[in-house]
XYZ file of C-alpha atoms in Angstrom:
635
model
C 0.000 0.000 0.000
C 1.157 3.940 -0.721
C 2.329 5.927 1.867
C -0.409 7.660 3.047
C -0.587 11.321 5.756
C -2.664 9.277 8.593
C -1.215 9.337 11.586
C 1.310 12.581 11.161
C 0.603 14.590 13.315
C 2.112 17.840 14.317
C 3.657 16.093 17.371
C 5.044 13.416 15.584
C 8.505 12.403 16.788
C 11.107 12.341 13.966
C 12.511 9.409 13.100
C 9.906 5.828 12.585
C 7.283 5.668 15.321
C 5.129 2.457 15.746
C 1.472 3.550 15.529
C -1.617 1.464 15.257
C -1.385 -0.538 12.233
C 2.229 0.415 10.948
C 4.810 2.923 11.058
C 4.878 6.903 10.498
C 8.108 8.317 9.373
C 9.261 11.731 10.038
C 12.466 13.273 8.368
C 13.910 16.384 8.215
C 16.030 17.532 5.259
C 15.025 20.872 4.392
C 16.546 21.597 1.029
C 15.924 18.233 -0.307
C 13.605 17.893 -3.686
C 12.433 14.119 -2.610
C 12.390 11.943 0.064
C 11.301 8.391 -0.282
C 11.417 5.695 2.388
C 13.265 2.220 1.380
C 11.911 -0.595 3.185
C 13.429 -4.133 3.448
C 16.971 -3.910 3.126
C 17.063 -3.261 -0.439
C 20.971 -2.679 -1.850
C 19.811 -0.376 -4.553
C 16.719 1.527 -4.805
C 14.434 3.205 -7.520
C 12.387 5.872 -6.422
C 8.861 4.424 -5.873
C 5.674 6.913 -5.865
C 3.922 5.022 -3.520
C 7.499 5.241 -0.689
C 7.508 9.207 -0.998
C 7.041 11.116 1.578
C 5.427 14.588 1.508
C 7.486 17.889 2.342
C 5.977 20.436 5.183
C 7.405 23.632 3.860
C 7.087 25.315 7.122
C 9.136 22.831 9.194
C 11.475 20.982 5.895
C 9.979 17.928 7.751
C 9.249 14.872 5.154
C 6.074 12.464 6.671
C 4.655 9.247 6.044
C 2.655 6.859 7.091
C 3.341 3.378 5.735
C 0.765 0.630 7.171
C 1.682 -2.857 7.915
C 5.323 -1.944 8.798
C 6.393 -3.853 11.550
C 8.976 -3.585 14.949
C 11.998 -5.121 13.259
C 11.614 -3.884 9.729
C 14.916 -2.569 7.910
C 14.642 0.790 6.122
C 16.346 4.044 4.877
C 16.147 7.074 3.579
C 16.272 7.779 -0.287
C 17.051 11.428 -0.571
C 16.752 13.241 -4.067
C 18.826 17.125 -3.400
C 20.043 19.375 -5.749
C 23.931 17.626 -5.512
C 22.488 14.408 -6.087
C 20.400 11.096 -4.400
C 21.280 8.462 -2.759
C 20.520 6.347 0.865
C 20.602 7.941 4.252
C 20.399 6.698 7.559
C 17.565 7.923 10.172
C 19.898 10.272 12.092
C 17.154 9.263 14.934
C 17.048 5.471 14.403
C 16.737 3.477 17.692
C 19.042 0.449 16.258
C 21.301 0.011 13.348
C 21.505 -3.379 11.359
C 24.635 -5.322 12.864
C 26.568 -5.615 10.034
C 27.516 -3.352 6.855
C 28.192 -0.045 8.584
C 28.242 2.773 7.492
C 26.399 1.252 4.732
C 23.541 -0.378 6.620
C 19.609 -0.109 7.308
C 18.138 1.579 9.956
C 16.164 -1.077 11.974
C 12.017 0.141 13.672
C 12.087 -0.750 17.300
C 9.326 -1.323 19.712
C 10.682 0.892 22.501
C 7.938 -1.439 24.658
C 8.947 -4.053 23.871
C 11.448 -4.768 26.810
C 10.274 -5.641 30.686
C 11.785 -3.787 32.857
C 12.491 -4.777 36.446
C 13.103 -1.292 37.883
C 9.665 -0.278 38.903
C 10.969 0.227 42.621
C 14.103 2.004 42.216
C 15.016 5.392 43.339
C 17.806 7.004 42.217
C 20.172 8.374 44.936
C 20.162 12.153 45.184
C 22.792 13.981 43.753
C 24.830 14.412 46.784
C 24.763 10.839 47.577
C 26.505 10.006 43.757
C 29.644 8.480 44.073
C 30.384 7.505 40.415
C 32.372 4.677 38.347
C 33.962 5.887 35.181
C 34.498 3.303 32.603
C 35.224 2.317 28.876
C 32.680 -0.726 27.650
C 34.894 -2.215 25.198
C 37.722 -2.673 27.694
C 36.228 -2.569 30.319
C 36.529 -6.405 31.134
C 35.307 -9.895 29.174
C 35.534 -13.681 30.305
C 34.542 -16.408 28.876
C 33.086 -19.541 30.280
C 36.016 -20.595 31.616
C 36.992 -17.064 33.459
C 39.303 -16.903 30.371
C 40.308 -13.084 29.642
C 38.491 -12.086 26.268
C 39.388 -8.622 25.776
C 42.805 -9.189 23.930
C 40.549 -10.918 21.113
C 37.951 -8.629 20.798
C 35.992 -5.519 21.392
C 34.223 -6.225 25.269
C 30.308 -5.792 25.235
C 27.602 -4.154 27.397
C 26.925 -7.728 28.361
C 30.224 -8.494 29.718
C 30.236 -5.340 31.298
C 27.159 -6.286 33.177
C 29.181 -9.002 34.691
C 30.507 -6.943 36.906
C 27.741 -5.037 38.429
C 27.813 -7.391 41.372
C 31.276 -6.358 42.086
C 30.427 -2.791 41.241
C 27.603 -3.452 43.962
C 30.101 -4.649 46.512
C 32.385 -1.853 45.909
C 29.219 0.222 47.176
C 29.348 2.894 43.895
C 25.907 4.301 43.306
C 26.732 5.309 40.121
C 28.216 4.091 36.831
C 28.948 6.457 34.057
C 30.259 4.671 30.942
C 31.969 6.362 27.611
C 29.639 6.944 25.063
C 27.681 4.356 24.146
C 26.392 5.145 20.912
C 27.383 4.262 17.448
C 30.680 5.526 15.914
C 33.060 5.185 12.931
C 35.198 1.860 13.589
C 35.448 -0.906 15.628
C 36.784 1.358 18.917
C 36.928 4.649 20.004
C 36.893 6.470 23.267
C 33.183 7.199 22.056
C 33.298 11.185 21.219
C 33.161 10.698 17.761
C 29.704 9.608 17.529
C 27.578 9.451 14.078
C 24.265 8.273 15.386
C 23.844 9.659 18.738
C 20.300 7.458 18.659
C 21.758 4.153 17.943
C 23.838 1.953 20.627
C 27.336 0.919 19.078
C 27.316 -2.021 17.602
C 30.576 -3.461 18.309
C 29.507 -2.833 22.376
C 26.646 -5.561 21.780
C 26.348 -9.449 20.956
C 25.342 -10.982 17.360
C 21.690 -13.069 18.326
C 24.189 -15.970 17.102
C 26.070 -15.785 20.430
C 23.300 -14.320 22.789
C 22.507 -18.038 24.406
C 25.048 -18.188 27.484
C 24.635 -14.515 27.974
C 21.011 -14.706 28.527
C 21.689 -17.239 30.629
C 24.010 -15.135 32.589
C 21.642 -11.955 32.458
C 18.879 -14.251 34.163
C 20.565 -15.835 36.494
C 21.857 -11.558 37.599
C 18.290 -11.171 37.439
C 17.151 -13.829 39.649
C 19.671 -13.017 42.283
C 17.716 -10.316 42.923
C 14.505 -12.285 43.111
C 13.326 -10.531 38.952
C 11.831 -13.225 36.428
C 13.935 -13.820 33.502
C 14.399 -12.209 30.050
C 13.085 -14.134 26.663
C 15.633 -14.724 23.971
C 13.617 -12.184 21.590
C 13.836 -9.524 24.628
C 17.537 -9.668 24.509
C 18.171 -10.240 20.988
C 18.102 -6.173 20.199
C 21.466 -3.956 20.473
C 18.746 -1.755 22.520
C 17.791 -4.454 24.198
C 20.922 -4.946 25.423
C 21.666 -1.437 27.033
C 18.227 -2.100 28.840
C 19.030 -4.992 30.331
C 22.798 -3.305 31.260
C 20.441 -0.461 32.407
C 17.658 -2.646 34.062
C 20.530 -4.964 35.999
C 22.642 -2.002 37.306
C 19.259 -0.287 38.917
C 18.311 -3.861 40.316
C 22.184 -3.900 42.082
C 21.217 -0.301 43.386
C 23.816 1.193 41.221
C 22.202 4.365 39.186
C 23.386 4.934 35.238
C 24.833 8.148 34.048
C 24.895 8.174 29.934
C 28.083 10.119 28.818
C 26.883 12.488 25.795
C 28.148 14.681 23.369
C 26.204 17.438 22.136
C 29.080 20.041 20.565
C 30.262 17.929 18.000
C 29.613 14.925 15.634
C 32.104 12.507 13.921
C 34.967 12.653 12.910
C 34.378 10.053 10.052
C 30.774 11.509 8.643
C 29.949 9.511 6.059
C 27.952 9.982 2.978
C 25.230 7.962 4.591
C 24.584 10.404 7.536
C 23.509 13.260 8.595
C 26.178 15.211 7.409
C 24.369 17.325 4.598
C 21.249 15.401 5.044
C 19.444 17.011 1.870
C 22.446 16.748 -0.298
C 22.756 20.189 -1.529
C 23.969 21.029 -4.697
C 27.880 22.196 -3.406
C 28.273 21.497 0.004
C 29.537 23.923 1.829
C 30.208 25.428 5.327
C 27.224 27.083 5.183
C 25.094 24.637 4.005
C 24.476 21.579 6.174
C 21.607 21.863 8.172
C 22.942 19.817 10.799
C 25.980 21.535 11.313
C 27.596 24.814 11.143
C 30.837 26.135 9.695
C 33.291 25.287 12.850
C 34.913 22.449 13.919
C 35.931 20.529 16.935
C 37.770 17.454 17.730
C 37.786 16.236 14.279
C 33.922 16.495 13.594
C 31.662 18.926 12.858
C 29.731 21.486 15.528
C 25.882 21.667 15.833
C 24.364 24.301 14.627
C 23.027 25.312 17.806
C 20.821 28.221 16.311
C 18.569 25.950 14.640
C 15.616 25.117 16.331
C 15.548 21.459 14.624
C 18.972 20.777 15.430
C 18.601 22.083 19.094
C 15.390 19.506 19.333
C 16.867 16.834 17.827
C 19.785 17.081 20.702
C 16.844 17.254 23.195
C 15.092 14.646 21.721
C 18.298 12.451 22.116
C 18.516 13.285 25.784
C 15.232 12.244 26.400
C 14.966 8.664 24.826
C 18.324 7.711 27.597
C 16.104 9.370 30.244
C 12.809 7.785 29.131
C 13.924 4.641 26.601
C 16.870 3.835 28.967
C 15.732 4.475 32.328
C 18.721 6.738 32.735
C 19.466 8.559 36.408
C 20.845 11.438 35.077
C 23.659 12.656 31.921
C 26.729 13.790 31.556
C 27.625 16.702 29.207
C 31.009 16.295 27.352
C 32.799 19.457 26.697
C 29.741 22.019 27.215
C 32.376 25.158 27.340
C 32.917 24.030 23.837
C 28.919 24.421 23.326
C 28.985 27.760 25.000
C 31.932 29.186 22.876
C 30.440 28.266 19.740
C 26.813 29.724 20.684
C 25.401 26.844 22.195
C 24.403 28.955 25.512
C 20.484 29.402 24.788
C 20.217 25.819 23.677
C 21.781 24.894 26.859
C 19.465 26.571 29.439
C 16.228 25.049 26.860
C 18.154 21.921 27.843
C 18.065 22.091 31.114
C 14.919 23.173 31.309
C 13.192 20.493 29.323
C 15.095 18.054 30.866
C 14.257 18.999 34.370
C 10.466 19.661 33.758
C 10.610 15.538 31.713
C 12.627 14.027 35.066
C 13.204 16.622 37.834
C 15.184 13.983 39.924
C 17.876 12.977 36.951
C 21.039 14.481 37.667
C 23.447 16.604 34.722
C 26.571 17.016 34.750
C 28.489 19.477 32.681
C 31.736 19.309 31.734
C 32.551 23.231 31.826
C 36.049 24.548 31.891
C 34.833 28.161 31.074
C 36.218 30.707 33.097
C 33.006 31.478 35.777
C 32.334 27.756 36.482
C 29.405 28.365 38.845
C 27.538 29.745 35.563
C 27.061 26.011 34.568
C 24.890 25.425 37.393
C 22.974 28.455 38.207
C 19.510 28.394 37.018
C 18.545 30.753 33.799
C 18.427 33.066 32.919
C 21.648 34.032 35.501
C 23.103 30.295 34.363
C 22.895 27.239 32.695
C 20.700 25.193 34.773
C 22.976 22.226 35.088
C 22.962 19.898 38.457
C 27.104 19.355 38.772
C 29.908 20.981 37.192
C 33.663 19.366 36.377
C 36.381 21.093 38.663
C 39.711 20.386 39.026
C 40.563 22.132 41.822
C 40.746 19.237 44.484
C 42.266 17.132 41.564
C 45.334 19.939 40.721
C 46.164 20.314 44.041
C 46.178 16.932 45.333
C 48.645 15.985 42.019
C 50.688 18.457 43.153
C 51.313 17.683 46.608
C 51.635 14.039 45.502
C 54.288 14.432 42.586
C 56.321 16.594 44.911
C 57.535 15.253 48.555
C 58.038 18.626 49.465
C 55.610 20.545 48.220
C 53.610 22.801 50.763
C 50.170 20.621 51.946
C 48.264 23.883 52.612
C 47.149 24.480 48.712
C 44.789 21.388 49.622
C 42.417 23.838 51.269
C 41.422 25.609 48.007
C 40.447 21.834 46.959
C 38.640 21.197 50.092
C 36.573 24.639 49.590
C 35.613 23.757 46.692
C 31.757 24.306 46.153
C 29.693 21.217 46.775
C 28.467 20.966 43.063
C 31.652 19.919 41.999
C 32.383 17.155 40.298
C 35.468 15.990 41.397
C 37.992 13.528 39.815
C 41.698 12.410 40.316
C 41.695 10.328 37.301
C 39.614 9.926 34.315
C 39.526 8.841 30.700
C 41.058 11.969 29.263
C 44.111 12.162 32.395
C 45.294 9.209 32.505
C 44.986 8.017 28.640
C 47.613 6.479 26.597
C 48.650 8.382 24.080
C 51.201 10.738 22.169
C 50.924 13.300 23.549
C 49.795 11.424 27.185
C 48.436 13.523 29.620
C 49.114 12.358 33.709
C 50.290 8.738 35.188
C 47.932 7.043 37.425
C 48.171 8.487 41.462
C 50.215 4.862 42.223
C 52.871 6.019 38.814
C 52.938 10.016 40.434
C 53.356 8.571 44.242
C 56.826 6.597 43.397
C 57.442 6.867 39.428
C 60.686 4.011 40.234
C 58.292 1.321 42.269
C 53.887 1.569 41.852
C 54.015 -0.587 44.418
C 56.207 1.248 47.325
C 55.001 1.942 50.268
C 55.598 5.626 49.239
C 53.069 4.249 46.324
C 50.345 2.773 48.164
C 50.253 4.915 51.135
C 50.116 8.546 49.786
C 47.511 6.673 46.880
C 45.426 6.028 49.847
C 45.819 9.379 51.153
C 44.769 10.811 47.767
C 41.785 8.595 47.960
C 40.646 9.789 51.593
C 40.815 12.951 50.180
C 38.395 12.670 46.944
C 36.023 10.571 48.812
C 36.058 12.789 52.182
C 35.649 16.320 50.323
C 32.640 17.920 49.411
C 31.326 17.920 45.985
C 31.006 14.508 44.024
C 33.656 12.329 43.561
C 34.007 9.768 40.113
C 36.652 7.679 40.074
C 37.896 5.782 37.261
C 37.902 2.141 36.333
C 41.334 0.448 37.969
C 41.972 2.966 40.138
C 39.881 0.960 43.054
C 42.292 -1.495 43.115
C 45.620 0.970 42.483
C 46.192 -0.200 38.669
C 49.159 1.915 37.716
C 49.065 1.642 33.965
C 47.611 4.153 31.449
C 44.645 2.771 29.380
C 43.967 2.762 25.792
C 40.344 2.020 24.192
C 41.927 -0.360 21.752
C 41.786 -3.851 22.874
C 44.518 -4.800 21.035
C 46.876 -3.317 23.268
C 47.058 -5.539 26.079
C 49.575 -4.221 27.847
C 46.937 -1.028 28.762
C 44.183 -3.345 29.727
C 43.138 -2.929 33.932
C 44.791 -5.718 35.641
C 41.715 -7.583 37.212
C 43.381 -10.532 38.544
C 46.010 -8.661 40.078
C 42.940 -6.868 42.234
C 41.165 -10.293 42.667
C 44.435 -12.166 44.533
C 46.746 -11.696 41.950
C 48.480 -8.841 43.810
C 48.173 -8.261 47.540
C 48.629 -4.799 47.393
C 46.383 -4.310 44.628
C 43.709 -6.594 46.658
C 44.320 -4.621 49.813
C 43.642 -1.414 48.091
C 40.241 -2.757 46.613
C 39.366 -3.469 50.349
C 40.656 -0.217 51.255
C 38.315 1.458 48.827
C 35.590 -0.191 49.404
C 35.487 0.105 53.060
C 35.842 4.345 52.624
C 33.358 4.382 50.005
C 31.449 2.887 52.798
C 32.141 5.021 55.099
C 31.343 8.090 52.860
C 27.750 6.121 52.524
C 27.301 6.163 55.956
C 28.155 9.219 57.118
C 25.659 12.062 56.025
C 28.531 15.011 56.513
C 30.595 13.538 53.863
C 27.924 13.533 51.556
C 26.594 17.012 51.780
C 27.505 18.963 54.625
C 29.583 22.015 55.357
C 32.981 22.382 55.581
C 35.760 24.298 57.723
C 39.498 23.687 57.683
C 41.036 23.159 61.645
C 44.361 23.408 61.161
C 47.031 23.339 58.339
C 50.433 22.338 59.666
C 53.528 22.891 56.999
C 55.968 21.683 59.385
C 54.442 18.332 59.809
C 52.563 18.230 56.288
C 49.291 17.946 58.222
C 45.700 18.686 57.627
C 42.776 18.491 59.280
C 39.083 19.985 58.937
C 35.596 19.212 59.717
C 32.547 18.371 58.039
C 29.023 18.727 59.556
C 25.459 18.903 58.688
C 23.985 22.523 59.217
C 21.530 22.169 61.794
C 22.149 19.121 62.579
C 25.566 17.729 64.122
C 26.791 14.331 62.561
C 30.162 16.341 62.939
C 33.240 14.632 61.470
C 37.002 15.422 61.451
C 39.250 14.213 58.802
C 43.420 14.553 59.767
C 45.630 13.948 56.938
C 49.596 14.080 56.378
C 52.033 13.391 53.904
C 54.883 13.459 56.601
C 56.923 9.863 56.133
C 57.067 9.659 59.607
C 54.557 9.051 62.037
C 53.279 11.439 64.383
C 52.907 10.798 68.261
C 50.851 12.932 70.734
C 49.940 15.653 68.256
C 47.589 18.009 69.572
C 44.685 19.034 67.367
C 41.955 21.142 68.121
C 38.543 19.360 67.898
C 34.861 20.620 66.962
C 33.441 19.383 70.712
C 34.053 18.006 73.813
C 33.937 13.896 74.713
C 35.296 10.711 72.803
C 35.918 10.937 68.941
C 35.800 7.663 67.838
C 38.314 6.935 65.060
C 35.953 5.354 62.387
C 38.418 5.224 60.069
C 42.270 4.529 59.351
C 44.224 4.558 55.881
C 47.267 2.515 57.998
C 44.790 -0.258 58.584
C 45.047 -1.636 55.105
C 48.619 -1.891 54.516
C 49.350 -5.485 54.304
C 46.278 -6.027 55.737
C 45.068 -6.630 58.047
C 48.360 -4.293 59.549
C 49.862 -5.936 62.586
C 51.769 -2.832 62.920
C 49.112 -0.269 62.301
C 49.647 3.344 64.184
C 46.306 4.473 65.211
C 44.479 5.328 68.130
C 43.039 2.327 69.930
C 39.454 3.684 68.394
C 38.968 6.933 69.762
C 40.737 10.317 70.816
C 39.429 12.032 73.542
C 38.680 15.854 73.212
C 39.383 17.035 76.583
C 42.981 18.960 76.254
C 42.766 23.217 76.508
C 41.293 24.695 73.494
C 43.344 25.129 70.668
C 42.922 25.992 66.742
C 39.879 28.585 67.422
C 37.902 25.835 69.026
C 37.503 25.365 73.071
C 39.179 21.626 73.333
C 41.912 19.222 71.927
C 42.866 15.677 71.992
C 45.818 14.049 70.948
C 46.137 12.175 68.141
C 48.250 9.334 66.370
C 48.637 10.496 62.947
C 49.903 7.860 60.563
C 52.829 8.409 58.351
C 51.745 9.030 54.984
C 47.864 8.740 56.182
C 44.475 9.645 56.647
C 42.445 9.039 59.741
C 38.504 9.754 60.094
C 37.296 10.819 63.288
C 33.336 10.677 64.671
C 31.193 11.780 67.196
């Protein structure tokens, strides 16, 4: 049957949109002279009257509706332009076919179609984020016999899902993965994306070899007492971010989506969106998509188009609504601002919070008023979090150089508390030509990772990121003190994360998991960490020592944190504490060196504040301070 206008609608999505009794196609190419709709996975295509699609001069939106089209059907776009004709891909398909790209079909999914297990989660505010950076496709891979995969091939979303449990135990509440959606190439860090809709291919499993991961996904499932998935419910590549999605919130972990929203590509091909309506001499200033600039390789949005800035919102909706998502975060969004992105960015916001006021978004803003990220418009942006790398500078500082003065860790520590805080990340600590920092272990003791110079001021740098207001995100390996830079290709095995070495292979590394985990514990428990105030007691050149409190406003739950990068312990030191009575010391960074440490300086589980006042406050105790460590006291 022809194409027919039933069902288009001025809300229409664009893109292919189930509908009772077929599909309606929306597509916007505002120059182009035709636009016919391929169905089938046809190779080469002649123009067929009754696939056209009919042109709404007032939007350059192309509809259709064509009945009896089904959830599963192949199709694209046959564009006739000025330049030329020829195939192009639904810049807001939901799924690409598995094999071909860049010269594939577009595939109609039943966003339905999938049964989610999620209906009781809540996502943890944004104070109580503490996040998990990692890259799926090296993320990590067994096979059936706990065999390492990833120096064979690309790892996949369900591999990664593996690992929630662990992720779980670690206690993160948060997982924010590269970009996940399809890009030139078999691997990429994931910021050269050419369908932001679509999830990359090469991060999910061929239907061929879905049978022992479905058995692994339903067996995560059932550990958490959810009924299993069907073979046809995992069979999708969207599927398969659901279920990654679905399994994380049953774990209690929440799912950031890492986007990019100033640029697209490198590696546009003719089958894109690049100069969707194939004008006749493409140009700068002549692809709707796009403007003239550049960044990173690709091309910028042109943010002053009101179909470009709703397609962008559009894409940060389906993670939020498709994907279940907890909340997004913004890749370079100075680069947005600086190439007139600011208006689009507080419509953003806006939409974004009025669709799912509790989702959390993160901007990555290196502009030179930070705070203007997250002030509501019209003053700011309207974001939830902004990058900083204030606690991050100062703390590489102080750790690359023994002597180095420990007092420029208060501007870190006064840091506002929606900062998003980071001593590693993908971009730091990436292997490359021009390569940017070493991993904290590599800084602590470049001639020995594993030193005790090493481990213990790593764990000091730790305390610090997870005991300092804001939000801290760690990234993958750095739980467990890997010391190597990464790569995204999987061929290079020598950057893959060591996860034997954390799982017994390597004491150390296996003491600093335990480490980790037990502070990121602590952090849960403790409501001052998470989003109370902060005042600095005491900074103490002479013996490299700081200390300062955290508290909730109005309430108490007052904590002290003492910290030194001395390399010699410190007996009977006399610090002035927030109130009278026994501190008990909840927490000590000397407790997990060769642990459990035999030899551990502490305090026998408490300090008592009962000494003349000192510091500005009206009592002191004295302390054990351990060399090279962090101790957490308590009320």
């Amino acid at each position: 049957m022809a194409a027919s206008q039933e069902h288009i609608t001025a809300g229409l999505p664009r893109g292919a949109t189930l509908v009772d009794g077929g599909v309606a196609f929306r597509f916007w190419a505002p120059a182009a002279r035709r636009v016919y709709v391929a169905l089938d996975g046809v190779f080469t295509y002649l123009p067929d009257p009754d696939d056209e699609l009919v042109l709404d001069p007032a939007t350059g939106d192309w509809t259709g509706f064509f009945p009896g089209v089904e959830a599963g059907t192949k199709y694209r776009f046959y564009v006739i332009g000025a330049g030329g004709e020829g195939f192009k891909r639904d810049p807001q398909a939901r799924e690409l076919e598995l094999y071909g790209y860049p010269e594939c079909d577009a595939l109609v999914v039943d966003e339905s179609a999938y049964p989610w297990h999620d209906e009781d989660w809540t996502p943890p505010a944004a104070a109580d984020l503490i996040v998990y950076q990692f890259h799926v496709g090296v993320f990590a891979a067994t096979d059936a016999m706990s065999h390492d995969r990833r120096p064979h091939r690309t790892a996949k979303l369900l591999d990664a899902v593996q690992r929630v449990p662990y992720l779980a135990e670690l206690g993160v509440t948060a997982v924010q993965p590269l970009p996940v959606v399809e890009f030139q190439g078999e691997w990429s860090l994931g910021y050269n994306g050419t369908d932001l809709f679509s999830p990359e291919m090469d991060y999910c499993v061929d239907p061929r070899a879905l049978p022992p991961y479905l058995d692994i996904v339903n067996d995560l499932l059932a550990g958490k007492g959810a009924g299993p998935l069907k073979f046809e419910q995992l069979a999708g590549q969207a599927n398969q971010l659901r279920a990654f999605v679905d399994i994380c919130h049953r774990y209690g972990i929440a799912v950031v989506f890492d986007v990019v929203y100033n640029h697209a590509g490198g590696g546009l091909d003719p089958q894109s969106l690049d100069y969707v309506d194939l004008p006749e001499q493409p140009g700068p200033y002549n692809n709707p998509y796009f403007s003239a600039e550049g960044w990173a390789g690709g091309r910028v949005f042109a943010f002053d188009r009101a179909p470009v800035r709703e397609y962008l919102t559009a894409n940060a909706l389906m993670f939020l609504r498709e994907y279940h998502a907890d909340g997004l975060r913004f890749d370079e969004v100075s680069v947005i601002d600086a190439k007139g992105g600011w208006t689009f960015c507080q419509e953003l916001t806006t939409t974004l919070r009025a669709a799912a006021p509790e989702a959390v978004l993160i901007a990555e803003y290196w502009a030179e008023i930070p705070r203007l990220a997250v002030e509501p418009p019209p003053i700011g942006m309207g974001f939830t979090l902004a990058y900083s790398d204030r606690l991050r500078d100062v703390v590489r500082a102080v750790i690359a150089d023994r002597g180095a003065g420990v007092g420029r860790i208060v501007d870190g520590l006064n840091a506002p508390s929606w900062s998003y805080h980071c001593l590693e990340n993908h971009d730091l600590v990436l292997d490359m030509d021009d390569h940017r920092a070493p991993r904290i272990a590599q800084l602590a003791d470049p001639s020995n990772p594993r030193s005790w110079y090493a481990r213990s001021r790593s764990r000091v740098a730790t305390g610090l990121l997870l005991t300092a207001p804001g939000v801290p995100m760690i990234f993958m390996g750095q739980e467990f003190l890997e010391d190597k830079l990464w790569s995204d290709s999987p061929g290079r095995t020598d950057r893959l994360i060591w996860w034997d070495g954390a799982l017994g292979g390597d004491p150390h590394m296996a003491d600093f998991l335990r480490f980790s985990r037990d502070l990121i514990r602590m952090r849960r428990a403790l409501p001052a960490l998470r989003g109370g105030a902060v005042s600095i007691i005491s900074v103490d050149e002479t013996n490299r020592v700081v200390a300062f409190h955290r508290w909730v406003p109005g309430v108490g739950e007052d904590v002290v944190v003492v910290l030194t990068f001395s390399e010699s312990t410190l007996h009977d030191y006399r610090l002035g504490l927030p109130r009278p009575g026994r501190w008990r010391e909840a927490f000590n960074s000397d407790y997990y060196d060769h642990f459990p440490n035999p030899q551990v300086s502490g305090n026998a589980g408490a300090v008592v504040a009962d000494g003349s006042p000192m510091h500005g406050l009206g009592q002191s105790g004295a302390l054990t301070v351990p060399a090279n460590g962090l101790i957490v006291l308590r009320l």
